[in-house]
Tab-separated table of C-alpha atoms in Angstrom:
chain	number	residue	atom	x	y	z
A	953	MET	CA	-0.064	0.059	-0.342
A	954	LYS	CA	2.940	2.061	0.742
A	955	ARG	CA	4.426	1.688	-2.252
A	956	THR	CA	1.868	2.311	-4.280
A	957	LEU	CA	1.099	5.648	-2.505
A	958	LEU	CA	4.717	6.926	-3.643
A	959	LEU	CA	3.975	5.616	-7.575
A	960	PHE	CA	0.997	7.814	-7.505
A	961	MET	CA	2.347	10.684	-5.681
A	962	ALA	CA	5.347	10.498	-8.613
A	963	PHE	CA	2.894	10.303	-10.696
A	964	CYS	CA	1.003	13.587	-9.856
A	965	PHE	CA	4.633	15.225	-9.443
A	966	SER	CA	5.304	14.370	-12.987
A	967	SER	CA	2.369	15.075	-14.384
A	968	LEU	CA	3.215	18.690	-12.931
A	969	VAL	CA	6.601	19.206	-14.392
A	970	TYR	CA	5.769	17.385	-17.614
A	971	GLY	CA	6.288	19.372	-20.911
A	972	GLN	CA	8.337	22.136	-19.754
A	973	TYR	CA	11.855	22.552	-17.979
A	974	ILE	CA	12.011	24.627	-14.337
A	975	THR	CA	15.484	25.709	-13.448
A	976	PRO	CA	16.371	24.690	-9.652
A	977	GLY	CA	16.559	28.424	-8.301
A	978	THR	CA	19.808	27.266	-6.903
A	979	GLY	CA	21.583	30.832	-7.591
A	980	VAL	CA	22.971	29.869	-10.943
A	981	SER	CA	23.878	31.434	-13.815
A	982	TRP	CA	22.699	29.412	-16.793
A	983	THR	CA	23.296	29.697	-20.920
A	984	PHE	CA	21.107	28.105	-23.030
A	985	ASN	CA	23.792	25.899	-23.708
A	986	ASP	CA	24.012	25.005	-20.374
A	987	LEU	CA	20.193	23.784	-20.556
A	988	VAL	CA	21.033	21.854	-23.576
A	989	GLN	CA	22.826	19.650	-21.235
A	990	GLU	CA	20.559	20.093	-18.390
A	991	SER	CA	16.954	20.203	-19.218
A	992	GLY	CA	16.469	16.619	-20.708
A	993	GLY	CA	15.542	17.942	-24.230
A	994	VAL	CA	13.312	20.837	-23.282
A	995	VAL	CA	16.118	22.954	-25.251
A	996	THR	CA	17.771	21.476	-28.165
A	997	ILE	CA	21.101	22.425	-30.606
A	998	ASP	CA	21.568	21.998	-34.186
A	999	ASN	CA	24.044	23.798	-36.255
A	1000	GLY	CA	24.596	26.667	-33.828
A	1001	ILE	CA	21.236	27.427	-33.408
A	1002	PHE	CA	19.185	26.882	-30.086
A	1003	THR	CA	15.144	25.438	-30.063
A	1004	VAL	CA	13.408	25.585	-26.996
A	1005	HIS	CA	10.653	22.777	-27.435
A	1006	GLN	CA	8.367	23.431	-24.324
A	1007	ASN	CA	7.893	26.054	-21.599
A	1008	LEU	CA	10.767	27.110	-19.896
A	1009	THR	CA	10.790	28.936	-16.663
A	1010	VAL	CA	14.132	30.688	-14.880
A	1011	SER	CA	13.773	30.520	-11.050
A	1012	LEU	CA	13.528	33.128	-8.276
A	1013	THR	CA	17.192	32.955	-7.752
A	1014	ASP	CA	18.715	31.828	-10.579
A	1015	THR	CA	19.555	33.571	-14.063
A	1016	LEU	CA	19.582	33.124	-17.856
A	1017	ARG	CA	21.777	35.105	-19.871
A	1018	VAL	CA	22.416	35.031	-23.847
A	1019	VAL	CA	25.841	37.467	-23.695
A	1020	GLU	CA	26.555	36.649	-27.517
A	1021	ASN	CA	25.014	36.838	-30.835
A	1022	GLU	CA	22.756	33.758	-30.824
A	1023	THR	CA	19.469	32.548	-32.881
A	1024	ILE	CA	16.726	31.324	-30.364
A	1025	LYS	CA	14.114	29.362	-31.622
A	1026	PHE	CA	10.857	28.650	-30.035
A	1027	ASP	CA	8.063	26.170	-30.830
A	1028	PRO	CA	4.624	27.018	-31.130
A	1029	ILE	CA	2.665	28.527	-27.974
A	1030	ILE	CA	6.012	27.843	-26.293
A	1031	LEU	CA	6.405	31.057	-23.193
A	1032	LEU	CA	9.532	31.746	-21.393
A	1033	THR	CA	8.875	32.482	-18.002
A	1034	VAL	CA	11.611	34.942	-15.754
A	1035	LYS	CA	11.136	34.964	-11.750
A	1036	GLY	CA	14.745	35.300	-11.689
A	1037	VAL	CA	16.693	37.403	-14.166
A	1038	PHE	CA	17.182	37.383	-17.899
A	1039	ILE	CA	20.000	38.923	-19.782
A	1040	ALA	CA	19.821	39.218	-23.590
A	1041	ASP	CA	23.044	41.519	-24.238
A	1042	ALA	CA	25.000	40.124	-27.469
A	1043	PRO	CA	27.650	42.653	-28.859
A	1044	ASN	CA	25.764	42.577	-31.984
A	1045	GLN	CA	22.245	41.158	-32.142
A	1046	SER	CA	20.677	38.278	-31.313
A	1047	LEU	CA	17.300	36.713	-32.996
A	1048	PHE	CA	14.707	34.899	-30.804
A	1049	THR	CA	11.943	33.643	-33.341
A	1050	VAL	CA	9.456	30.810	-33.752
A	1051	SER	CA	10.616	27.459	-35.243
A	1052	SER	CA	7.966	27.306	-37.702
A	1053	GLU	CA	6.505	29.413	-40.635
A	1054	ASP	CA	3.410	30.879	-40.081
A	1055	GLN	CA	3.235	30.227	-36.678
A	1056	PHE	CA	3.701	32.233	-33.184
A	1057	PHE	CA	5.298	31.122	-30.004
A	1058	LYS	CA	3.825	32.483	-26.914
A	1059	GLY	CA	6.366	34.791	-25.912
A	1060	PHE	CA	8.318	36.274	-22.706
A	1061	ARG	CA	6.233	36.634	-18.980
A	1062	PHE	CA	8.720	38.130	-16.364
A	1063	GLU	CA	7.670	38.488	-12.580
A	1064	SER	CA	9.445	40.794	-10.448
A	1065	SER	CA	12.537	40.463	-12.516
A	1066	HIS	CA	14.085	43.807	-11.537
A	1067	ALA	CA	17.367	43.246	-12.892
A	1068	SER	CA	16.510	42.145	-16.472
A	1069	VAL	CA	18.019	43.247	-19.350
A	1070	ILE	CA	17.287	43.159	-23.168
A	1071	ARG	CA	19.192	44.340	-25.612
A	1072	ASN	CA	20.158	44.351	-29.001
A	1073	CYS	CA	17.633	41.931	-30.112
A	1074	VAL	CA	15.140	41.000	-32.697
A	1075	ILE	CA	12.069	39.366	-31.251
A	1076	GLU	CA	9.451	37.863	-33.719
A	1077	TYR	CA	6.618	36.529	-34.229
A	1078	ALA	CA	5.525	36.284	-30.510
A	1079	GLY	CA	2.787	36.802	-28.257
A	1080	GLY	CA	3.747	39.540	-26.416
A	1081	ILE	CA	6.442	40.438	-23.817
A	1082	GLN	CA	4.280	40.648	-20.302
A	1083	ILE	CA	5.736	42.664	-17.572
A	1084	ILE	CA	4.606	42.097	-14.486
A	1085	GLY	CA	6.139	44.589	-11.599
A	1086	SER	CA	9.245	44.209	-13.489
A	1087	GLN	CA	11.719	47.398	-12.870
A	1088	MET	CA	13.772	46.185	-16.330
A	1089	LEU	CA	15.177	47.536	-19.299
A	1090	LEU	CA	14.824	46.972	-22.905
A	1091	GLU	CA	16.808	48.660	-25.306
A	1092	GLY	CA	18.150	49.138	-28.576
A	1093	ASN	CA	15.807	46.132	-29.833
A	1094	THR	CA	13.525	45.289	-32.887
A	1095	ILE	CA	10.080	44.180	-32.008
A	1096	ARG	CA	8.016	43.415	-34.946
A	1097	LEU	CA	5.145	40.965	-35.919
A	1098	PHE	CA	3.731	40.009	-32.738
A	1099	ASN	CA	0.039	38.558	-32.212
A	1100	ARG	CA	-1.896	38.564	-29.346
A	1101	SER	CA	-1.533	35.248	-28.051
A	1102	ASN	CA	-0.099	36.382	-24.503
A	1103	THR	CA	-0.471	40.216	-24.197
A	1104	THR	CA	-2.902	42.703	-25.860
A	1105	GLY	CA	0.579	45.142	-26.283
A	1106	ALA	CA	3.495	43.990	-27.860
A	1107	ILE	CA	5.092	45.045	-24.798
A	1108	GLN	CA	2.658	45.004	-21.828
A	1109	VAL	CA	3.163	46.668	-18.390
A	1110	SER	CA	2.169	46.536	-15.231
A	1111	ASN	CA	2.850	47.494	-11.605
A	1112	GLY	CA	5.923	48.792	-12.023
A	1113	ARG	CA	8.289	51.019	-14.231
A	1114	THR	CA	10.125	49.462	-17.387
A	1115	TRP	CA	12.723	51.397	-19.043
A	1116	ILE	CA	11.844	51.036	-23.375
A	1117	LYS	CA	14.602	52.809	-25.033
A	1118	ASN	CA	16.044	53.452	-28.772
A	1119	ASN	CA	13.399	50.380	-29.990
A	1120	GLU	CA	11.936	49.615	-33.095
A	1121	ILE	CA	8.531	48.231	-32.317
A	1122	HIS	CA	6.595	48.305	-35.717
A	1123	GLN	CA	3.690	45.909	-37.186
A	1124	ASN	CA	2.220	44.194	-34.130
A	1125	HIS	CA	-1.246	43.322	-34.051
A	1126	GLY	CA	-2.351	45.049	-31.227
A	1127	PRO	CA	-0.367	48.360	-29.448
A	1128	ALA	CA	3.236	48.546	-29.176
A	1129	ILE	CA	3.175	49.097	-25.404
A	1130	ALA	CA	0.240	48.669	-23.457
A	1131	SER	CA	-0.891	48.702	-19.772
A	1132	ALA	CA	-4.163	48.161	-18.194
A	1133	SER	CA	-6.449	51.150	-16.986
A	1134	ASN	CA	-5.831	49.993	-13.246
A	1135	GLY	CA	-2.541	48.150	-14.052
A	1136	ALA	CA	-0.224	50.660	-11.986
A	1137	ALA	CA	2.399	51.092	-14.550
A	1138	ALA	CA	4.764	53.839	-15.224
A	1139	PRO	CA	7.063	53.021	-18.173
A	1140	GLN	CA	9.543	55.376	-19.011
A	1141	ILE	CA	9.325	55.206	-23.052
A	1142	PHE	CA	12.389	57.149	-24.653
A	1143	ASN	CA	13.744	57.549	-28.148
A	1144	ASN	CA	11.465	54.463	-29.818
A	1145	ASN	CA	10.411	54.148	-33.649
A	1146	ILE	CA	7.009	53.310	-33.186
A	1147	TRP	CA	5.271	52.714	-36.531
A	1148	SER	CA	2.412	50.715	-38.270
A	1149	ASN	CA	1.238	48.742	-35.017
A	1150	ASN	CA	-2.701	47.593	-34.208
A	1151	THR	CA	-2.513	45.844	-37.459
A	1152	GLY	CA	-5.545	43.981	-36.410
A	1153	ASN	CA	-7.218	47.837	-36.958
A	1154	THR	CA	-9.146	47.590	-33.277
A	1155	ASN	CA	-9.825	51.020	-31.551
A	1156	ALA	CA	-6.557	51.090	-29.776
A	1157	PRO	CA	-3.633	53.705	-29.860
A	1158	GLN	CA	-0.153	52.512	-30.557
A	1159	ILE	CA	1.098	53.372	-26.755
A	1160	ASN	CA	-1.968	52.890	-24.618
A	1161	LEU	CA	-1.515	53.223	-20.925
A	1162	GLY	CA	-3.273	53.462	-18.111
A	1163	SER	CA	-3.093	54.334	-14.107
A	1164	ALA	CA	0.468	54.970	-12.576
A	1165	SER	CA	-0.579	54.667	-9.316
A	1166	GLY	CA	1.468	57.987	-8.234
A	1167	ASP	CA	4.621	57.283	-10.558
A	1168	THR	CA	5.290	59.465	-13.636
A	1169	ILE	CA	4.657	58.223	-17.020
A	1170	ARG	CA	7.421	59.478	-19.658
A	1171	ILE	CA	6.888	59.657	-23.393
A	1172	ILE	CA	9.511	61.259	-24.844
A	1173	GLY	CA	11.746	61.811	-28.118
A	1174	ASN	CA	9.629	58.945	-30.008
A	1175	THR	CA	8.322	58.841	-33.567
A	1176	ILE	CA	5.197	57.228	-33.873
A	1177	ILE	CA	3.624	57.064	-37.241
A	1178	GLY	CA	0.665	55.568	-38.323
A	1179	GLN	CA	-1.260	53.268	-40.579
A	1180	TYR	CA	-4.408	51.170	-39.505
A	1181	PRO	CA	-7.554	53.816	-39.588
A	1182	MET	CA	-8.745	52.771	-36.041
A	1183	ALA	CA	-5.298	53.187	-34.418
A	1184	GLY	CA	-4.640	56.286	-32.322
A	1185	GLY	CA	-1.189	57.444	-31.284
A	1186	ILE	CA	-1.047	57.767	-27.734
A	1187	ALA	CA	-3.678	57.604	-24.733
A	1188	VAL	CA	-3.814	57.450	-21.107
A	1189	SER	CA	-6.745	56.276	-19.513
A	1190	THR	CA	-8.146	56.098	-16.493
A	1191	LEU	CA	-11.609	55.417	-16.647
A	1192	ILE	CA	-11.548	52.214	-14.025
A	1193	GLY	CA	-9.762	54.245	-11.053
A	1194	GLY	CA	-6.321	55.312	-10.538
A	1195	GLY	CA	-4.526	58.288	-11.856
A	1196	CYS	CA	-1.385	59.623	-13.553
A	1197	VAL	CA	1.156	62.168	-14.068
A	1198	SER	CA	1.697	61.820	-17.776
A	1199	ILE	CA	4.702	63.741	-19.545
A	1200	VAL	CA	4.907	63.520	-23.591
A	1201	GLU	CA	7.597	65.426	-24.852
A	1202	ASP	CA	9.729	65.781	-27.970
A	1203	ASN	CA	7.482	63.240	-29.938
A	1204	TYR	CA	6.860	63.275	-33.422
A	1205	ILE	CA	3.181	61.775	-34.219
A	1206	GLU	CA	2.081	61.438	-37.627
A	1207	ASN	CA	-0.794	60.068	-39.879
A	1208	ASN	CA	-2.540	58.198	-36.816
A	1209	ARG	CA	-6.393	58.458	-35.749
A	1210	TYR	CA	-5.927	61.010	-33.632
A	1211	GLY	CA	-2.088	62.551	-31.983
A	1212	TYR	CA	-2.470	62.378	-28.097
A	1213	ALA	CA	-5.962	61.770	-25.674
A	1214	ALA	CA	-6.305	61.876	-22.348
A	1215	ILE	CA	-9.254	60.184	-21.305
A	1216	GLY	CA	-10.758	59.801	-17.462
A	1217	ASN	CA	-10.228	61.735	-13.902
A	1218	ASN	CA	-7.020	62.586	-12.064
A	1219	ILE	CA	-4.697	62.878	-14.965
A	1220	TYR	CA	-2.278	65.618	-15.049
A	1221	SER	CA	-0.683	65.880	-18.641
A	1222	ILE	CA	2.543	67.610	-19.484
A	1223	VAL	CA	2.698	67.799	-23.360
A	1224	ARG	CA	5.446	70.043	-24.826
A	1225	ASN	CA	7.938	70.519	-27.917
A	1226	ASN	CA	5.510	67.712	-29.844
A	1227	GLN	CA	5.087	68.043	-33.493
A	1228	ILE	CA	1.843	66.368	-34.005
A	1229	PHE	CA	0.936	66.402	-37.842
A	1230	ASP	CA	-2.335	65.136	-39.950
A	1231	ASN	CA	-3.496	62.630	-37.331
A	1232	ASP	CA	-6.479	62.498	-39.668
A	1233	ILE	CA	-6.508	58.315	-41.267
A	1234	GLN	CA	-9.868	57.564	-40.210
A	1235	ASN	CA	-11.185	60.852	-41.500
A	1236	GLU	CA	-14.501	60.727	-39.309
A	1237	PRO	CA	-14.772	63.919	-37.494
A	1238	ASN	CA	-17.395	62.645	-34.798
A	1239	LEU	CA	-15.121	59.684	-33.735
A	1240	GLY	CA	-11.228	61.032	-33.208
A	1241	GLY	CA	-9.273	63.153	-35.434
A	1242	SER	CA	-7.905	65.674	-32.637
A	1243	GLY	CA	-4.348	66.475	-32.555
A	1244	LEU	CA	-4.785	66.757	-28.802
A	1245	ASN	CA	-8.079	65.567	-26.621
A	1246	PHE	CA	-8.463	66.144	-23.246
A	1247	ASN	CA	-11.983	64.438	-22.454
A	1248	GLY	CA	-12.740	63.730	-18.051
A	1249	GLY	CA	-13.835	65.564	-15.189
A	1250	THR	CA	-12.024	68.933	-13.805
A	1251	THR	CA	-9.019	66.866	-12.388
A	1252	ASN	CA	-7.720	66.172	-15.635
A	1253	THR	CA	-5.645	68.629	-16.351
A	1254	GLY	CA	-1.854	69.652	-17.146
A	1255	ILE	CA	0.430	72.358	-19.253
A	1256	VAL	CA	0.076	72.314	-22.988
A	1257	SER	CA	3.134	74.474	-24.471
A	1258	PHE	CA	5.244	74.388	-27.629
A	1259	ASN	CA	4.112	72.129	-29.625
A	1260	GLU	CA	3.000	72.195	-33.197
A	1261	ILE	CA	-0.202	70.392	-34.304
A	1262	SER	CA	-1.329	71.001	-38.151
A	1263	GLY	CA	-3.055	68.801	-40.427
A	1264	ASN	CA	-5.527	67.013	-37.768
A	1265	LEU	CA	-9.466	66.941	-38.157
A	1266	TRP	CA	-9.406	69.424	-34.808
A	1267	GLY	CA	-6.199	70.905	-33.350
A	1268	ILE	CA	-7.355	70.450	-29.940
A	1269	THR	CA	-10.760	69.258	-28.461
A	1270	LEU	CA	-11.825	69.892	-24.802
A	1271	GLN	CA	-14.841	67.483	-23.623
A	1272	GLY	CA	-16.517	66.720	-20.400
A	1273	SER	CA	-14.835	69.593	-17.631
A	1274	ALA	CA	-11.193	68.496	-18.735
A	1275	THR	CA	-8.877	71.656	-17.905
A	1276	PRO	CA	-5.336	71.928	-19.074
A	1277	ASN	CA	-3.400	75.188	-19.421
A	1278	LEU	CA	-2.305	76.120	-22.795
A	1279	GLY	CA	-1.166	79.448	-21.729
A	1280	ASP	CA	-1.365	81.903	-18.671
A	1281	MET	CA	0.418	84.993	-19.282
A	1282	SER	CA	-0.028	85.834	-15.096
A	1283	ASN	CA	2.403	82.970	-14.892
A	1284	PRO	CA	4.540	82.448	-17.956
A	1285	ASP	CA	7.361	80.609	-16.649
A	1286	VAL	CA	4.479	77.998	-15.355
A	1287	HIS	CA	2.234	78.005	-18.437
A	1288	PRO	CA	4.102	79.408	-21.327
A	1289	GLY	CA	1.560	78.700	-24.410
A	1290	GLY	CA	3.814	78.711	-27.296
A	1291	ASN	CA	1.851	76.242	-29.323
A	1292	LYS	CA	1.260	76.740	-33.140
A	1293	PHE	CA	-2.212	75.375	-34.666
A	1294	TYR	CA	-2.671	75.847	-38.235
A	1295	ASP	CA	-4.604	74.045	-41.070
A	1296	ASN	CA	-6.398	71.754	-38.868
A	1297	GLY	CA	-9.976	71.296	-40.129
A	1298	ASN	CA	-12.827	69.011	-41.543
A	1299	ASP	CA	-15.298	69.554	-43.781
A	1300	GLY	CA	-13.865	72.499	-45.421
A	1301	GLN	CA	-14.038	74.618	-41.859
A	1302	ILE	CA	-11.057	74.843	-39.607
A	1303	PHE	CA	-11.130	74.077	-36.228
A	1304	ALA	CA	-8.085	75.401	-34.032
A	1305	MET	CA	-9.674	74.440	-30.295
A	1306	TYR	CA	-12.959	73.061	-30.001
A	1307	ASN	CA	-14.372	74.206	-26.160
A	1308	ASN	CA	-16.646	71.166	-25.610
A	1309	THR	CA	-17.033	71.584	-22.277
A	1310	ALA	CA	-18.940	73.831	-19.489
A	1311	GLN	CA	-15.549	75.391	-18.078
A	1312	ASP	CA	-13.417	78.655	-18.780
A	1313	GLN	CA	-10.074	77.675	-20.234
A	1314	LEU	CA	-6.974	79.706	-20.462
A	1315	ALA	CA	-5.377	79.278	-23.736
A	1316	GLN	CA	-3.134	82.221	-24.233
A	1317	ASN	CA	0.194	83.000	-26.440
A	1318	ASN	CA	-0.445	80.735	-28.997
A	1319	TYR	CA	-0.503	81.306	-32.750
A	1320	TRP	CA	-3.941	80.160	-33.971
A	1321	GLY	CA	-3.002	79.978	-38.061
A	1322	TYR	CA	-3.520	83.719	-37.957
A	1323	ASN	CA	-2.227	86.680	-37.063
A	1324	ASP	CA	-5.080	88.738	-36.295
A	1325	VAL	CA	-7.699	88.108	-33.573
A	1326	ASP	CA	-10.971	88.092	-36.261
A	1327	SER	CA	-9.665	85.565	-37.967
A	1328	VAL	CA	-8.815	83.459	-34.532
A	1329	GLU	CA	-11.911	84.135	-32.956
A	1330	MET	CA	-13.205	82.129	-36.166
A	1331	VAL	CA	-11.205	78.832	-35.354
A	1332	ILE	CA	-12.057	78.845	-31.952
A	1333	VAL	CA	-15.311	77.346	-30.793
A	1334	HIS	CA	-16.588	78.515	-27.418
A	1335	GLN	CA	-18.707	80.835	-25.418
A	1336	PRO	CA	-19.536	83.395	-28.237
A	1337	ASP	CA	-20.920	80.271	-30.199
A	1338	ASP	CA	-22.748	78.506	-27.978
A	1339	PRO	CA	-23.734	80.036	-24.283
A	1340	ALA	CA	-23.526	76.447	-22.895
A	1341	LEU	CA	-19.751	76.279	-23.806
A	1342	GLY	CA	-16.853	77.829	-21.350
A	1343	PHE	CA	-14.790	80.652	-22.622
A	1344	VAL	CA	-11.496	80.380	-23.764
A	1345	ASP	CA	-9.344	82.895	-22.793
A	1346	TYR	CA	-6.690	83.580	-26.185
A	1347	LEU	CA	-5.637	86.616	-25.777
A	1348	PRO	CA	-2.966	87.637	-26.348
A	1349	ILE	CA	-2.257	86.035	-29.325
A	1350	MET	CA	1.110	84.760	-30.682
A	1351	VAL	CA	1.860	86.321	-33.640
A	1352	LEU	CA	4.263	84.563	-36.799
A	1353	ASN	CA	4.723	85.869	-40.091
A	1354	PRO	CA	3.576	82.904	-40.644
A	1355	VAL	CA	5.895	80.628	-40.478
A	1356	LEU	CA	5.664	76.931	-41.721
A	1357	THR	CA	7.145	73.853	-40.991
A	1358	GLY	CA	8.936	72.947	-44.006
A	1359	ASP	CA	9.634	76.652	-45.023
A	1360	ALA	CA	13.289	75.976	-45.678
A	1361	ASN	CA	13.711	78.848	-48.067
A	1362	CYS	CA	11.334	81.395	-45.815
A	1363	ASP	CA	9.474	82.596	-48.375
A	1364	GLY	CA	6.064	81.504	-46.500
A	1365	GLU	CA	5.236	78.648	-48.570
A	1366	VAL	CA	5.929	75.140	-48.766
A	1367	ASP	CA	7.260	73.565	-52.461
A	1368	VAL	CA	9.620	71.777	-54.107
A	1369	LEU	CA	11.732	74.670	-53.690
A	1370	ASP	CA	12.384	74.274	-50.128
A	1371	ILE	CA	13.142	70.396	-50.688
A	1372	ILE	CA	15.853	71.569	-53.415
A	1373	CYS	CA	16.738	73.996	-50.308
A	1374	ILE	CA	17.065	71.208	-47.967
A	1375	SER	CA	19.168	68.630	-50.488
A	1376	ASN	CA	21.826	71.889	-51.165
A	1377	TYR	CA	21.922	72.088	-47.235
A	1378	ILE	CA	22.848	68.605	-46.937
A	1379	LEU	CA	25.235	68.530	-49.792
A	1380	GLY	CA	26.955	71.327	-48.147
A	1381	HIS	CA	26.319	74.385	-50.383
A	1382	ASN	CA	25.339	76.998	-47.479
A	1383	PRO	CA	21.749	78.018	-49.306
A	1384	GLU	CA	20.871	81.634	-48.523
A	1385	PRO	CA	18.622	82.386	-46.821
A	1386	PHE	CA	17.984	78.837	-44.735
A	1387	CYS	CA	15.582	78.645	-41.689
A	1388	PHE	CA	17.113	75.737	-39.848
A	1389	GLU	CA	14.331	75.284	-37.163
A	1390	ASN	CA	11.207	75.252	-40.275
A	1391	ALA	CA	13.723	72.743	-42.344
A	1392	ASP	CA	14.573	70.353	-39.225
A	1393	ILE	CA	10.849	69.232	-39.589
A	1394	ASN	CA	11.421	66.365	-36.674
A	1395	GLY	CA	12.879	68.521	-34.354
A	1396	ASP	CA	16.109	66.179	-33.991
A	1397	GLY	CA	18.875	68.594	-34.662
A	1398	ILE	CA	19.869	67.733	-37.892
A	1399	ILE	CA	18.662	68.466	-41.383
A	1400	ASP	CA	18.541	64.934	-42.995
A	1401	LEU	CA	17.027	62.622	-45.780
A	1402	LEU	CA	14.114	62.305	-43.174
A	1403	ASP	CA	13.672	65.923	-43.167
A	1404	ILE	CA	12.967	65.975	-47.158
A	1405	ILE	CA	10.847	62.866	-46.943
A	1406	ARG	CA	8.364	64.956	-44.477
A	1407	THR	CA	8.852	68.180	-46.379
A	1408	ALA	CA	7.675	66.514	-49.876
A	1409	ASN	CA	4.454	64.777	-47.315
A	1410	ILE	CA	3.294	68.229	-46.248
A	1411	ILE	CA	3.427	69.295	-50.122
A	1412	LEU	CA	1.453	66.311	-50.947
A	1413	ARG	CA	-1.119	67.421	-48.363
A	1414	LEU	CA	-1.069	71.114	-48.912
A	1415	ASP	CA	-1.697	70.020	-52.357
């Protein structure tokens, strides 16, 4: 009887661990070569390429390292779970991909893995990178062609601060970076090139974040270019509770359903020095198309300054009782204004600002596409247009001459002559006149081919 019981217990234990390998949790630093020797066939190697055949878990005190230029393939639906530390930091590049064509592996799951690093990797055909309570780093990677079998976003963060820097994130089925509305996550998103995500064309932006639970979200220096009509640029939402501070700075946001949206209560947005162009891809004014949108109660507020917003269906829209400050000359050090709104509109009408709230709004010292007050009044919808709406205090206005982005030769127009002017500058011919700020369309301080391409895009839109 005793022998039968022992056999039954052994069978139950083997059933629990069958089809996976869990490192023993003895504080050992592992490589994939080590796993080939120790995992009982869960990890194999053939012609220098590793393949993971069953689920793999790095235990709490263990470390798994990829420090050479290696290729690691995963069989379909396989998941790598990290409870200890995972360091992938090849000198040039490592590849994580699926082992079978037209399939996906499940991806990665990090649990309280604060010291983990993924750097210089290509990760493709996965179901998502799930990061739970982990202050880890993703830097210099290419993250592409994910489905959503593991997470909604290609990178899904919750309960912690994850650093996401200098990555290429593109053509994923869901958002590039996401957190739940109550996820208590504060990702630090710096200098990434994010494009053509949400290939599933669902109602979701490329960066889709929720509550930060007292921490600060930073989205700084990114390029976010859309392709699919339902995909917005950036959204921060607290619709099911919580709150956040969101710093959105020095980004280039183009060709999305909308630019930046702050939706819910207890949101403080600092939105400055962004270029937000042509976010009109859905072309449904009642459903989106704002360069900036603030929608919530009176605790949905913040500072909006020194942004350039053009070519959207709406420049900025305010809904509910939201009250972001666009400029207050009684306190210019904190609320300087300095935004440029021009050529935003739909159905043949220009809409620089639509105050669809009963709240009075401060929006002083901004350029609204015109240098005279009468013309500015025509492109701001507020109390004079509807007594139920709050008043927008937009005086004084900021006067320009006017300067258009892409107007490299400073002649007041954006045309093929500006492309020639930028080309001559790149070739070292020192054209005169040359307006550097106008030619530097993406605001990176460098005049290069990207500025020529974006000038051409502006010309096509203006034509």
